[in-house]
XYZ file of C-alpha atoms in Angstrom:
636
model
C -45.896 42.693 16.932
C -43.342 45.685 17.726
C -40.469 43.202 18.693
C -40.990 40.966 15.069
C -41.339 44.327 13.286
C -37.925 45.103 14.773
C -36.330 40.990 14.774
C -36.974 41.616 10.454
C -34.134 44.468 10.361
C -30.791 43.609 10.648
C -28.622 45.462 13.066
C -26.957 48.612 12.088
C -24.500 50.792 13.622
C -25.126 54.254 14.960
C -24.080 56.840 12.116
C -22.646 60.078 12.715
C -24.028 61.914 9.761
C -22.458 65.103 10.537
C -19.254 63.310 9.591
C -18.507 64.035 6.064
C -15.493 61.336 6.247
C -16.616 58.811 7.557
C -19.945 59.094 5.070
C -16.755 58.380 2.350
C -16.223 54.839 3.404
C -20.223 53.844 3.524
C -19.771 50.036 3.194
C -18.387 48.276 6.469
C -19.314 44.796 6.299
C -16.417 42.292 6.636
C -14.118 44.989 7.936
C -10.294 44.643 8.619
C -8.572 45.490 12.096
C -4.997 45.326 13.975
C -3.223 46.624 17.035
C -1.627 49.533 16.611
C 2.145 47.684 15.786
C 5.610 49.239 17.084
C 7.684 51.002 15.199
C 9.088 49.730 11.869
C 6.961 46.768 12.177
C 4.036 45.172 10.398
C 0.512 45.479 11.564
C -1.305 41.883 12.218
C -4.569 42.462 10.608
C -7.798 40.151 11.142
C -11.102 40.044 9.594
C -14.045 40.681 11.523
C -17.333 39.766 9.979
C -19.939 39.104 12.927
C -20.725 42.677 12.786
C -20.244 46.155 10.612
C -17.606 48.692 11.256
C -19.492 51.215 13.084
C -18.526 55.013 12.783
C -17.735 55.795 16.810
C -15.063 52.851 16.324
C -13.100 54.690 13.971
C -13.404 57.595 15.988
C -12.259 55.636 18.896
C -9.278 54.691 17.247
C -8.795 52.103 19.501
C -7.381 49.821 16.600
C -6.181 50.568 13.025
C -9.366 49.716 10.620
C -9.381 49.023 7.116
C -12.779 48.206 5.003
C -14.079 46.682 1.975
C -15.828 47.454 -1.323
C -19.575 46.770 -1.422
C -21.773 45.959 -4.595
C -21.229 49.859 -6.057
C -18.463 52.137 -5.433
C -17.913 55.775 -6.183
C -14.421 55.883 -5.690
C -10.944 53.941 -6.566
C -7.702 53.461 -4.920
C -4.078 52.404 -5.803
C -1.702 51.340 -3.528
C 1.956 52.364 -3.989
C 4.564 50.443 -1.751
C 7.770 52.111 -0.496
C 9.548 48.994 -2.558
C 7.614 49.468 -5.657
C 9.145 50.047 -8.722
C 6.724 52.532 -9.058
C 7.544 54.372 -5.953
C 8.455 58.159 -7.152
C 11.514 57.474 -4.652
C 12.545 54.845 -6.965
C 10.896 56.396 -10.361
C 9.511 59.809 -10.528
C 8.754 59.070 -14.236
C 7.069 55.757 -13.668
C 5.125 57.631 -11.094
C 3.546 60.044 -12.966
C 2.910 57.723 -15.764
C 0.808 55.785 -13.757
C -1.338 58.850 -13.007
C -1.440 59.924 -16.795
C -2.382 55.752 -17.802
C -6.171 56.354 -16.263
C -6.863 59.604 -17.716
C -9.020 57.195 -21.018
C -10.997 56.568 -18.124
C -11.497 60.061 -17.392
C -9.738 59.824 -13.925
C -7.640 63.180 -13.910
C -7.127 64.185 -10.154
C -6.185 62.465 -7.296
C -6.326 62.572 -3.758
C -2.163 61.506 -2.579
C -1.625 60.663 1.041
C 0.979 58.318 2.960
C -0.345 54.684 3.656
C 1.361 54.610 6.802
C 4.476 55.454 8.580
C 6.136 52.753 5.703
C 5.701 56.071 3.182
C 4.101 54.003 0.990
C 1.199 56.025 -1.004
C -2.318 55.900 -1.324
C -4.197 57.676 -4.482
C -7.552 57.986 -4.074
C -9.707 58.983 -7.077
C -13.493 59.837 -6.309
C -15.981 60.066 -8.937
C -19.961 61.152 -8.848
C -21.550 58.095 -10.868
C -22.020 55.084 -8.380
C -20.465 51.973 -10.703
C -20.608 48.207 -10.339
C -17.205 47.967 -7.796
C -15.834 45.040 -9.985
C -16.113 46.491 -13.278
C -14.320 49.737 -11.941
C -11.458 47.463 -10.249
C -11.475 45.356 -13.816
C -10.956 48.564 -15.877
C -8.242 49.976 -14.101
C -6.553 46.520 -13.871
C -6.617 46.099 -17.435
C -5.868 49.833 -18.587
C -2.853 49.480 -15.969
C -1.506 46.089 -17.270
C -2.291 47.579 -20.996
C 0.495 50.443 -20.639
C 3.085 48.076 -19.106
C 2.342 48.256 -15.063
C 2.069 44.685 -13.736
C -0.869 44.309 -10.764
C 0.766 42.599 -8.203
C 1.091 42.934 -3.918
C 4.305 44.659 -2.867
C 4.404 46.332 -6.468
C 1.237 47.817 -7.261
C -2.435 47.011 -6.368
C -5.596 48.484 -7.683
C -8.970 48.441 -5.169
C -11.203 47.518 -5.709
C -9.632 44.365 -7.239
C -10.645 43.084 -10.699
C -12.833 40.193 -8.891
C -11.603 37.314 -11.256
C -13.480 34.339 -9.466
C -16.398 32.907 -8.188
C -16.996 30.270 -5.368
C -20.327 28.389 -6.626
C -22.064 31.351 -8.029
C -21.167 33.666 -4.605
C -18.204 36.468 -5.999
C -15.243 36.302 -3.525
C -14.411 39.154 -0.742
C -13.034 42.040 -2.191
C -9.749 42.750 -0.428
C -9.571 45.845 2.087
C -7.438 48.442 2.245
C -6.621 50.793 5.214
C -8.721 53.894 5.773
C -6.616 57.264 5.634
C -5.821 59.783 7.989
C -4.750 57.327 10.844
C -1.296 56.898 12.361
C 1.279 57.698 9.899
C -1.302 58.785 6.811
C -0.855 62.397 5.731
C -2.237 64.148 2.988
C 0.608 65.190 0.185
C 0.745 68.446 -2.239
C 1.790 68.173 -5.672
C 5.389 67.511 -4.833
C 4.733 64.865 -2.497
C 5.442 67.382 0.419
C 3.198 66.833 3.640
C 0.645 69.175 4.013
C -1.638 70.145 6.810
C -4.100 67.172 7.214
C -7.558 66.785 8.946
C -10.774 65.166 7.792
C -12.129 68.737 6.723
C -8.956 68.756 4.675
C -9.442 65.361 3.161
C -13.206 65.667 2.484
C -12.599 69.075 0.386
C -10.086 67.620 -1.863
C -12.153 64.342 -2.138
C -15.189 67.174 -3.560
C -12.981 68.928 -5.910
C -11.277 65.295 -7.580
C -14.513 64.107 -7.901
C -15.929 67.107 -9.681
C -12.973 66.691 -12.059
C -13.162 62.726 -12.909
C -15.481 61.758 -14.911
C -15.786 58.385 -14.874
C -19.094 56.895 -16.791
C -20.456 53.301 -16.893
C -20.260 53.277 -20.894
C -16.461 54.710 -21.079
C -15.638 51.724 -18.401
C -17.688 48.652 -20.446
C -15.565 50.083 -23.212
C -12.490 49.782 -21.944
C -13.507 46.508 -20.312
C -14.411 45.612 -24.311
C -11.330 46.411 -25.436
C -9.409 44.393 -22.849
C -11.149 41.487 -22.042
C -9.186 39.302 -19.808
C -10.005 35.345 -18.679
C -12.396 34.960 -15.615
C -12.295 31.807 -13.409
C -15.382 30.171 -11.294
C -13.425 28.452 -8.255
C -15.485 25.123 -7.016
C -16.158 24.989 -2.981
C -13.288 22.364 -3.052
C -10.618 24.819 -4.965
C -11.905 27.587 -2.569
C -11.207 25.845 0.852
C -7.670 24.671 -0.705
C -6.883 28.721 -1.317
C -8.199 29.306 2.334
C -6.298 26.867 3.620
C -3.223 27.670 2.124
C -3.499 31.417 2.917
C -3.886 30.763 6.420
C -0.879 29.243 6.802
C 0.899 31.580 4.796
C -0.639 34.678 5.945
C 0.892 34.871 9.398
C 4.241 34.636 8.337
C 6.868 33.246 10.445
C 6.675 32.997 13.970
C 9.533 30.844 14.991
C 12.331 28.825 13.700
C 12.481 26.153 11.703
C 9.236 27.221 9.232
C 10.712 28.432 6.290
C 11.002 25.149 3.887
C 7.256 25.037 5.171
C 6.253 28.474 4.491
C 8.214 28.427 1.175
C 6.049 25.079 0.099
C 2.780 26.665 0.410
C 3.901 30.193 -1.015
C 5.418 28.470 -4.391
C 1.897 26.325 -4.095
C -0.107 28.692 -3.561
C 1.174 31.029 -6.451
C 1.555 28.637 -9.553
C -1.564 27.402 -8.722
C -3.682 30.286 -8.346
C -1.426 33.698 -8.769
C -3.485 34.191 -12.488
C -6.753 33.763 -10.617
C -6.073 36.306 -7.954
C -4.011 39.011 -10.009
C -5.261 38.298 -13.429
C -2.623 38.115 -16.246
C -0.845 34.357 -17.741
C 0.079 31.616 -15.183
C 3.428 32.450 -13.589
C 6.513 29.554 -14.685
C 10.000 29.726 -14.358
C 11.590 33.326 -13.136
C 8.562 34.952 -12.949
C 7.350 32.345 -10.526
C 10.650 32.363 -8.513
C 10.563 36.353 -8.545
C 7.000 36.142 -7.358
C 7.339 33.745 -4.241
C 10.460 35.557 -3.169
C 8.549 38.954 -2.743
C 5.655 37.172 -0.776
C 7.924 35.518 1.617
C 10.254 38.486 2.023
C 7.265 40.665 2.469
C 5.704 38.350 5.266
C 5.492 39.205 8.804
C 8.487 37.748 10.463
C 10.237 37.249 7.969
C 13.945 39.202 8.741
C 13.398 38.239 12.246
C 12.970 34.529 12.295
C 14.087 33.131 8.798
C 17.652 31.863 9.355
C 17.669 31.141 5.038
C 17.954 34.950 4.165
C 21.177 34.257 2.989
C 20.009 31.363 0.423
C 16.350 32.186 0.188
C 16.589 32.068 -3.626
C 17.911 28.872 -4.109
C 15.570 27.291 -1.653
C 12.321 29.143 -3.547
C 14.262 27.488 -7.159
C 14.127 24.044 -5.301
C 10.721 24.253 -4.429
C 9.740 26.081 -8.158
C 11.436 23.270 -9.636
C 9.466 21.157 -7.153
C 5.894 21.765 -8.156
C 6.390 22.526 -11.781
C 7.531 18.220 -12.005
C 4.405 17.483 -9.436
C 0.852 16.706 -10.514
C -0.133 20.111 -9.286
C -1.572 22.547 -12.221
C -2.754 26.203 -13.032
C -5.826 26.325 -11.721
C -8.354 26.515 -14.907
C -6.148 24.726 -17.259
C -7.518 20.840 -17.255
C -10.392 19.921 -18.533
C -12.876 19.761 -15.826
C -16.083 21.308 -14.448
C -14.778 24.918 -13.726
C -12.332 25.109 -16.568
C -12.419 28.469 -18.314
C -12.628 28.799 -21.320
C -9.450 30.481 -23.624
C -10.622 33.625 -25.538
C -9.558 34.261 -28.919
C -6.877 36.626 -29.841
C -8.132 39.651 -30.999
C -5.803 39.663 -34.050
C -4.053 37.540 -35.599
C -0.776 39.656 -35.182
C -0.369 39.183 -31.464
C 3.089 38.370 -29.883
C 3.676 34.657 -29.322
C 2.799 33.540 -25.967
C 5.697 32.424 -23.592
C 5.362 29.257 -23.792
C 5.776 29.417 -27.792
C 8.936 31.667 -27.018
C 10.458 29.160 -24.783
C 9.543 26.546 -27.389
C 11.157 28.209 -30.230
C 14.459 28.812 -27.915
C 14.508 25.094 -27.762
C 14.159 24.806 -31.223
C 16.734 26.671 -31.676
C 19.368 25.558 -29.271
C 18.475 22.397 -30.802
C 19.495 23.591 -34.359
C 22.337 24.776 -33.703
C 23.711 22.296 -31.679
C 23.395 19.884 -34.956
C 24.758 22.576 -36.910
C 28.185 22.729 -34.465
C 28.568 19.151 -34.644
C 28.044 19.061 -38.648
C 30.551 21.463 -39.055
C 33.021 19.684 -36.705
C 31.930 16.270 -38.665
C 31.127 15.141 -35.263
C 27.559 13.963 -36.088
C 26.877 10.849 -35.077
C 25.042 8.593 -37.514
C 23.013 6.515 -34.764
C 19.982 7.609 -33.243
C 21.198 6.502 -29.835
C 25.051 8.358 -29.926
C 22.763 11.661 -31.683
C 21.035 11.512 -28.953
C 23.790 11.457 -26.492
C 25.974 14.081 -28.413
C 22.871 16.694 -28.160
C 22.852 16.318 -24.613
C 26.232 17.218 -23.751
C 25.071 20.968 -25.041
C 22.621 20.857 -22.198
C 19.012 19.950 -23.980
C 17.151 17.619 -22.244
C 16.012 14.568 -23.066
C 12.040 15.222 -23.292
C 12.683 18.079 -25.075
C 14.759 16.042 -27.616
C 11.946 13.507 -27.766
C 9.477 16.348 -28.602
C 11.304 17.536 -31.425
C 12.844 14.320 -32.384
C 12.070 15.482 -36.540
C 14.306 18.114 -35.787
C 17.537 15.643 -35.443
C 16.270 11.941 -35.513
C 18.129 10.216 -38.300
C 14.506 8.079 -39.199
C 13.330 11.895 -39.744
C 16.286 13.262 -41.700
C 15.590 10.146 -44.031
C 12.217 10.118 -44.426
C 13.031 14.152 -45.525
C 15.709 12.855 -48.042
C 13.373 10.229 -49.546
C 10.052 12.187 -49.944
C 12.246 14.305 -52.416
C 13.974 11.088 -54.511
C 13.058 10.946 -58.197
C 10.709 7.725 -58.467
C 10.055 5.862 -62.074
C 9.982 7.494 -65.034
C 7.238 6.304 -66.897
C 8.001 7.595 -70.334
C 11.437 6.398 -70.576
C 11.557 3.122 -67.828
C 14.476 4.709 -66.026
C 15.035 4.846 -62.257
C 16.653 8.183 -61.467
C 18.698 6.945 -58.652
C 19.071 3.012 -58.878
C 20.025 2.122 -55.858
C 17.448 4.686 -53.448
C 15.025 2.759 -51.541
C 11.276 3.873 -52.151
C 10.540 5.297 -48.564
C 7.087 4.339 -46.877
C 4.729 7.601 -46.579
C 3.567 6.666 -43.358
C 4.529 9.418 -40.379
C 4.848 6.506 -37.439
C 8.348 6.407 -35.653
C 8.116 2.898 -35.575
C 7.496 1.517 -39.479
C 6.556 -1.567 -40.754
C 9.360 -4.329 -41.223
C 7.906 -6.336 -43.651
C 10.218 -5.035 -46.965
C 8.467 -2.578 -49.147
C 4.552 -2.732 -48.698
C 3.456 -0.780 -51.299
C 0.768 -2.224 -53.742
C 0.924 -1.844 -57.710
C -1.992 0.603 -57.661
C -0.349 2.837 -55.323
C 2.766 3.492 -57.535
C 1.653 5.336 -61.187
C 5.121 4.149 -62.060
C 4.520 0.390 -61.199
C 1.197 0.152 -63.060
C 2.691 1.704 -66.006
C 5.495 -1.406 -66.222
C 2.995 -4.287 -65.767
C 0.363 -2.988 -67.506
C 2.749 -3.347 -70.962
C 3.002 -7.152 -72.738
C 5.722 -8.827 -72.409
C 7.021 -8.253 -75.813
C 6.465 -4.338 -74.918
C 9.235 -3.388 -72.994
C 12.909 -4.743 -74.015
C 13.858 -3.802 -70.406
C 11.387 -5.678 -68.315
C 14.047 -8.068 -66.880
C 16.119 -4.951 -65.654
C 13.484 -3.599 -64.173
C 12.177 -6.769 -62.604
C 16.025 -6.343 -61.334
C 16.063 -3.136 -60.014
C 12.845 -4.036 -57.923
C 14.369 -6.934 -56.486
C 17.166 -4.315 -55.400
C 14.664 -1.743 -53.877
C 12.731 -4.177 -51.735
C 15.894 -5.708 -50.274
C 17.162 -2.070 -49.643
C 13.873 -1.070 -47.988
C 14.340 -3.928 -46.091
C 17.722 -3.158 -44.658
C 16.852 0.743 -43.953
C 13.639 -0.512 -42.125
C 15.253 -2.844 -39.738
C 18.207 -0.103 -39.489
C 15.488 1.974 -38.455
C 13.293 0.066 -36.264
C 16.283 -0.568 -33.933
C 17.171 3.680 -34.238
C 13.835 3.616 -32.149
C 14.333 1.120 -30.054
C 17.383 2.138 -28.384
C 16.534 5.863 -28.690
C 13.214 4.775 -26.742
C 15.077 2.769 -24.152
C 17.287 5.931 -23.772
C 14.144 7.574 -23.138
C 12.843 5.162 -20.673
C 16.169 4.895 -18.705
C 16.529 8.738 -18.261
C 12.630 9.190 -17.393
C 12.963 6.605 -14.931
C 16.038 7.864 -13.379
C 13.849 11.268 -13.252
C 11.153 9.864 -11.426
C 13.125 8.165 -9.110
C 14.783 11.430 -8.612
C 11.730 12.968 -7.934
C 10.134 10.230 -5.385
C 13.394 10.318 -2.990
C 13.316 14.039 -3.150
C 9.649 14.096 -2.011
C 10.484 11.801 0.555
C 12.905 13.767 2.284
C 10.608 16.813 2.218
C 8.480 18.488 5.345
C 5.640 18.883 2.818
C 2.692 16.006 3.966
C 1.078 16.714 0.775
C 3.860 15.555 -1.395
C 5.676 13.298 1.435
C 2.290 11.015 1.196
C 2.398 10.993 -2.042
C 5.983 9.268 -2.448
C 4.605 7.013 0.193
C 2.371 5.784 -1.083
C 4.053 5.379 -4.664
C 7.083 3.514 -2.923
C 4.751 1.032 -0.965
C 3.633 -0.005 -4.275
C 7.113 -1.057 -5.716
C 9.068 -4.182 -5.306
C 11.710 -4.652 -2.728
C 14.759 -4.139 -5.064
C 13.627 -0.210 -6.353
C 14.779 0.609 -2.631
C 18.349 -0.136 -3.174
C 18.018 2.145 -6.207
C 16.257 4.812 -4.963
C 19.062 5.513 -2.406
C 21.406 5.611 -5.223
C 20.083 9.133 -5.963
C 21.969 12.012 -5.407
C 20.831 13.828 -2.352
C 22.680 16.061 0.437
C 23.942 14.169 3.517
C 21.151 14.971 5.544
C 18.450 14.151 2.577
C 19.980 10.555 1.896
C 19.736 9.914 6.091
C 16.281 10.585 6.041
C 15.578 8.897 3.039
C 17.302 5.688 4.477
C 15.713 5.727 7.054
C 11.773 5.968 5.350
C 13.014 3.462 3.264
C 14.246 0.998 5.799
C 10.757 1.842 7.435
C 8.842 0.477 4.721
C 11.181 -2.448 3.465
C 10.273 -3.466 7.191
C 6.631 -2.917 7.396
C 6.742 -5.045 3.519
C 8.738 -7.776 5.438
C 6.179 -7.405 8.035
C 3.030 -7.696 5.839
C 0.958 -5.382 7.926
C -1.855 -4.230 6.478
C -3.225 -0.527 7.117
C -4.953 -1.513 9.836
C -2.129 -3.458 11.291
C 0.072 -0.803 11.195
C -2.261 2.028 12.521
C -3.022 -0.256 15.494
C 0.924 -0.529 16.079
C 1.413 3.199 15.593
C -1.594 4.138 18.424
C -0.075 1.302 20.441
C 4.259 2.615 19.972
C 3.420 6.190 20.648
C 0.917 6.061 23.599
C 3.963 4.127 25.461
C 6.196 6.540 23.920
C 3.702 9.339 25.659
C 3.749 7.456 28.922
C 7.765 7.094 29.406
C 8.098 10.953 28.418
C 4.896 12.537 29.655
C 5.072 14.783 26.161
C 1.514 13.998 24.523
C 2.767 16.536 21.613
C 5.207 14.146 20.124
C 1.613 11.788 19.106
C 0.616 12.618 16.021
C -3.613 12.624 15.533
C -4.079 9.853 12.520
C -1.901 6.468 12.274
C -1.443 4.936 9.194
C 1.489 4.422 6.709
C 1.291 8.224 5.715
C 1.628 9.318 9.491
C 5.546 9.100 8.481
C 5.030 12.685 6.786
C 4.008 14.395 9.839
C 6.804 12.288 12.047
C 9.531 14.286 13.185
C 12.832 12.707 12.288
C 13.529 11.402 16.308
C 9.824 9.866 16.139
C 10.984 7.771 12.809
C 13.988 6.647 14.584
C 11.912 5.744 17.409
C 9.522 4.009 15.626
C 12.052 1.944 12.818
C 13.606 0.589 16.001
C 10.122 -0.487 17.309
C 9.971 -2.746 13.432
C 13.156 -3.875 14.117
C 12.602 -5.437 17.189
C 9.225 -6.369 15.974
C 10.659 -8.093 12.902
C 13.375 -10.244 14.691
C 10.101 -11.585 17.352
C 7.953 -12.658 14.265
C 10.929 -14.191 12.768
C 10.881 -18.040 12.876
């Protein structure tokens, strides 16, 4: 009976309750640790969750330790990097603005101490009420982000986080920070001078900043109120794709050669989920670039094994440019099971979003492109040379297709007819003769039947027949004059119908040039994801897209590669293997390729079709010359 009495407890660490510091950090489930690292370099840290964080290991101080925020909390932290913007090195303003942007929340007094031997700064700011831990973290976040201070690693970061998804139901880890006072963490005076520092120390300024803050659970649901910001529920599917992707990118690089690799999962990782992590919009264009290049910079390994320091920026653009054309999204924004749902705006007032800004620049550019060409009476009449002209001023083409009313000539018409004078019932009179009665309908592509209007849709018409003949001493000019209109609406019709079909064959053209762009880019990428993707795209086209595909403009070493996937797959089409066919040859090439060298690393696990993507360049050498050879034997 004693030992099941005992078996229904779980395990718990011996406590030192005479420790007043330790007693600071109570929760120690999931808890962080690393070797102590040499100077000027990173610490590795690891997760350990079979077990808590027990008091005599920090003492030990065997490792550096970090924990984690339970359920409740009754203090906050933010976390100041030597690089930050916010750094008093960098701003003493910004620095003390951040400390004056919580006082709504009544947090007035702060603990300050060094992170680490980085000089980076912790603020600690106790308070006495114990408070949901993800509300406090939410509050912060959002008062923060409210006075102009953007949340994000390497700049600034709040703990405990503003939790902003779910897995399932089950709230996410929240992230850990380091616990002060070990190797390089001193306490700091008003001036940011170093001051004597020992636990007694710590414990009797934590007493005194929590006696002044005054943090309550109704002044944080109003702030929370106030600034409501989206919330995401990830699906057990979304959450192992974060995982995986953050264990690849979280150890940084450890050898040559990983940076394209590295630089594909960081720009993944962050359009995808950087708003569900951090909170604020979906990151696009610069801010996306800006993002990726502080996580890779700020990776471990990063100055010592990258050899594309010196063009790190216009390899993070590639891939930016990469996955904003792919078929990845922000996580949250298609319609699906876990899509969140967009909150109003509070007002009606508020700033347009970016995406409206970057549509209006369009717009514009647009605008006044027509308007230099108009003055210059170099404005082409045709759809098809319009559209031309307006790209030479560098808009593209599916942005010219989604404002097409802004330039089309069809559009321009249809503008200039909705505003021509139509019958005149009392007198009989046309005011402009010869102006064909434009259809009302808002298609591109209009009838081309002549003018389709019916007698009771015209007041004007019914007016005319409705009159004897002996009534109206002009009926035969009239009858005339319609005979005029309808051929007229004829002509523009058919003028117009072929406007949009050569300005949608323009459109065609240059979106299939895009794609194909696109595909032999993806091809010649060390990305599986997207590498099996143009696989399997280009298995499904005929034989005479290949010659065209390698007609794209790629560097040397691209258009090699891409020759030689391509001449891989016009041979396995000449072939006619199936996918079992060509996994069996696969197993069969490589295992005597594994015998002759003795390497059993070269082998990669799976063989089919997509095993190209995880080939080395040498192995699809290797293995085109096996198709070759196995092409000429099967020939007749």
């Amino acid at each position: 009976m004693v030992i099941v009495a005992a078996a229904s407890h779980p395990f718990e660490y011996v406590q030192e309750r005479s420790n007043r510091f330790l007693a600071l950090f109570p929760h120690r489930h999931d808890y962080i640790y690393a070797n102590h690292p040499s100077p000027g370099k990173r610490p590795q840290w690891q997760t350990e969750s079979r077990h808590p964080l027990s008091d005599r290991l920090i003492a030990q101080g065997t490792y550096l330790y970090g924990v984690r925020f339970g359920k409740e909390t009754q203090y906050a932290m933010l976390d100041i990097d030597i690089g930050s913007a916010y750094h008093p090195r960098r701003d003493p303003i910004a620095f003390q603005k951040l400390a004056e942007a919580l006082e709504p929340l009544g947090l007035v007094s702060a603990i300050t101490c060094t992170s680490s031997d980085s000089q980076g700064l912790h603020l600690y700011f106790p308070f006495s009420e114990s408070l949901t831990a993800w509300e406090v973290g939410s509050g912060i976040t959002l008062l923060l982000e409210s006075q102009g201070f953007k949340v994000t690693p390497g700049q600034l970061e709040v703990f405990p986080n503003a939790r902003l998804y779910t897995i399932e139901n089950t709230p996410n880890l929240f992230n850990a920070h380091r616990l002060p006072l070990q190797r390089g963490s001193y306490l700091l005076n008003d001036d940011l001078e170093p001051i004597w520092t020992d636990q007694t120390t710590f414990v009797d300024q934590w007493k005194q900043c929590q006696s002044r803050n005054n943090l309550s659970n109704e002044t944080l649901q109003r702030i929370i109120r106030q600034k409501k910001r989206r919330s995401y529920r990830l699906s057990n599917k979304a959450d192992k794709f974060l995982n995986d992707l953050n264990a690849e990118i979280e150890q940084g690089w450890t050898d040559h050669g990983q940076t394209n690799r590295l630089l594909g999962r960081i720009t993944m990782r962050t359009y995808v989920f950087h708003h569900v992590m951090y909170g604020g919009e979906p990151l696009t264009g610069d801010s996306l670039i800006k993002e990726v290049l502080a996580v890779a910079k700020a990776l471990p390994g990063y100055e010592l094994w990258c050899r594309h320091q010196h063009e790190i920026e216009d390899r993070v653009s590639e891939w930016v440019s990469c996955i904003e054309k792919s078929h990845y999204f922000h996580y949250g924004e298609q319609f699906g099971k876990y899509k969140s749902k967009k909150e109003k705006p509070e007002s009606e007032d508020t700033e347009p979003s970016w995406n409206q800004q970057q549509s209006q620049k369009t717009k514009d550019k647009i605008q006044n492109a027509l308007k230099e060409l108009s003055d210059k009476n170099e404005l082409p009449e045709q759809a098809t040379s319009r559209f031309n002209a307006l790209r030479k001023f560098g808009i593209g083409g599916g942005s010219l297709y989604r404002y097409k009313e802004l330039w089309h000539p069809l559009w321009k018409l249809q503008e200039k007819c909705s505003h021509t004078p139509q019958l005149n019932n009392e007198s009989g009179q046309f005011g402009h003769a010869d102006a064909p009665n434009c259809h009302s309908s808002t298609s591109l592509l209009q009838d081309v039947d002549g003018n389709n209007n019916k007698t009771n849709d015209s007041g004007d018409r019914k007016s005319i027949t409705s009159q004897s003949e002996g009534g109206n001493p002009n009926r035969e000019e009239i009858q005339r004059i319609r005979e005029i209109l309808s051929k007229a609406q004829l002509a523009v019709d058919l003028q117009t119908t072929q406007n949009v079909i050569e300005v949608e064959e323009a459109f065609a053209q240059e979106s299939r040039a895009v794609h194909l762009q696109q595909m032999a880019y993806w091809l010649t990428l060390d990305d599986p994801i997207l590498m099996v993707e143009a696989l399997a795209w280009l298995r499904q086209q005929p034989p005479e897209l290949c010659a065209e595909l390698l007609d794209t403009e790629l560097s040397e070493v691209q258009q090699q590669s891409l020759e030689t996937i391509v001449e891989i797959v016009e041979q396995l089409q000449r072939l006619d293997w199936g996918p079992r066919r060509i996994g069996e040859e696969l197993r069969s090439f490589f295992e005597a390729t594994m015998t002759q060298s003795g390497v059993a690393s070269l082998a990669p696990t799976q063989f089919s079709i997509s095993s190209l993507a995880h080939l080395t360049a040498e192995q699809r050498q290797q293995w085109l010359s096996y198709l070759r050879v196995s092409a000429r034997e099967a020939m007749p």
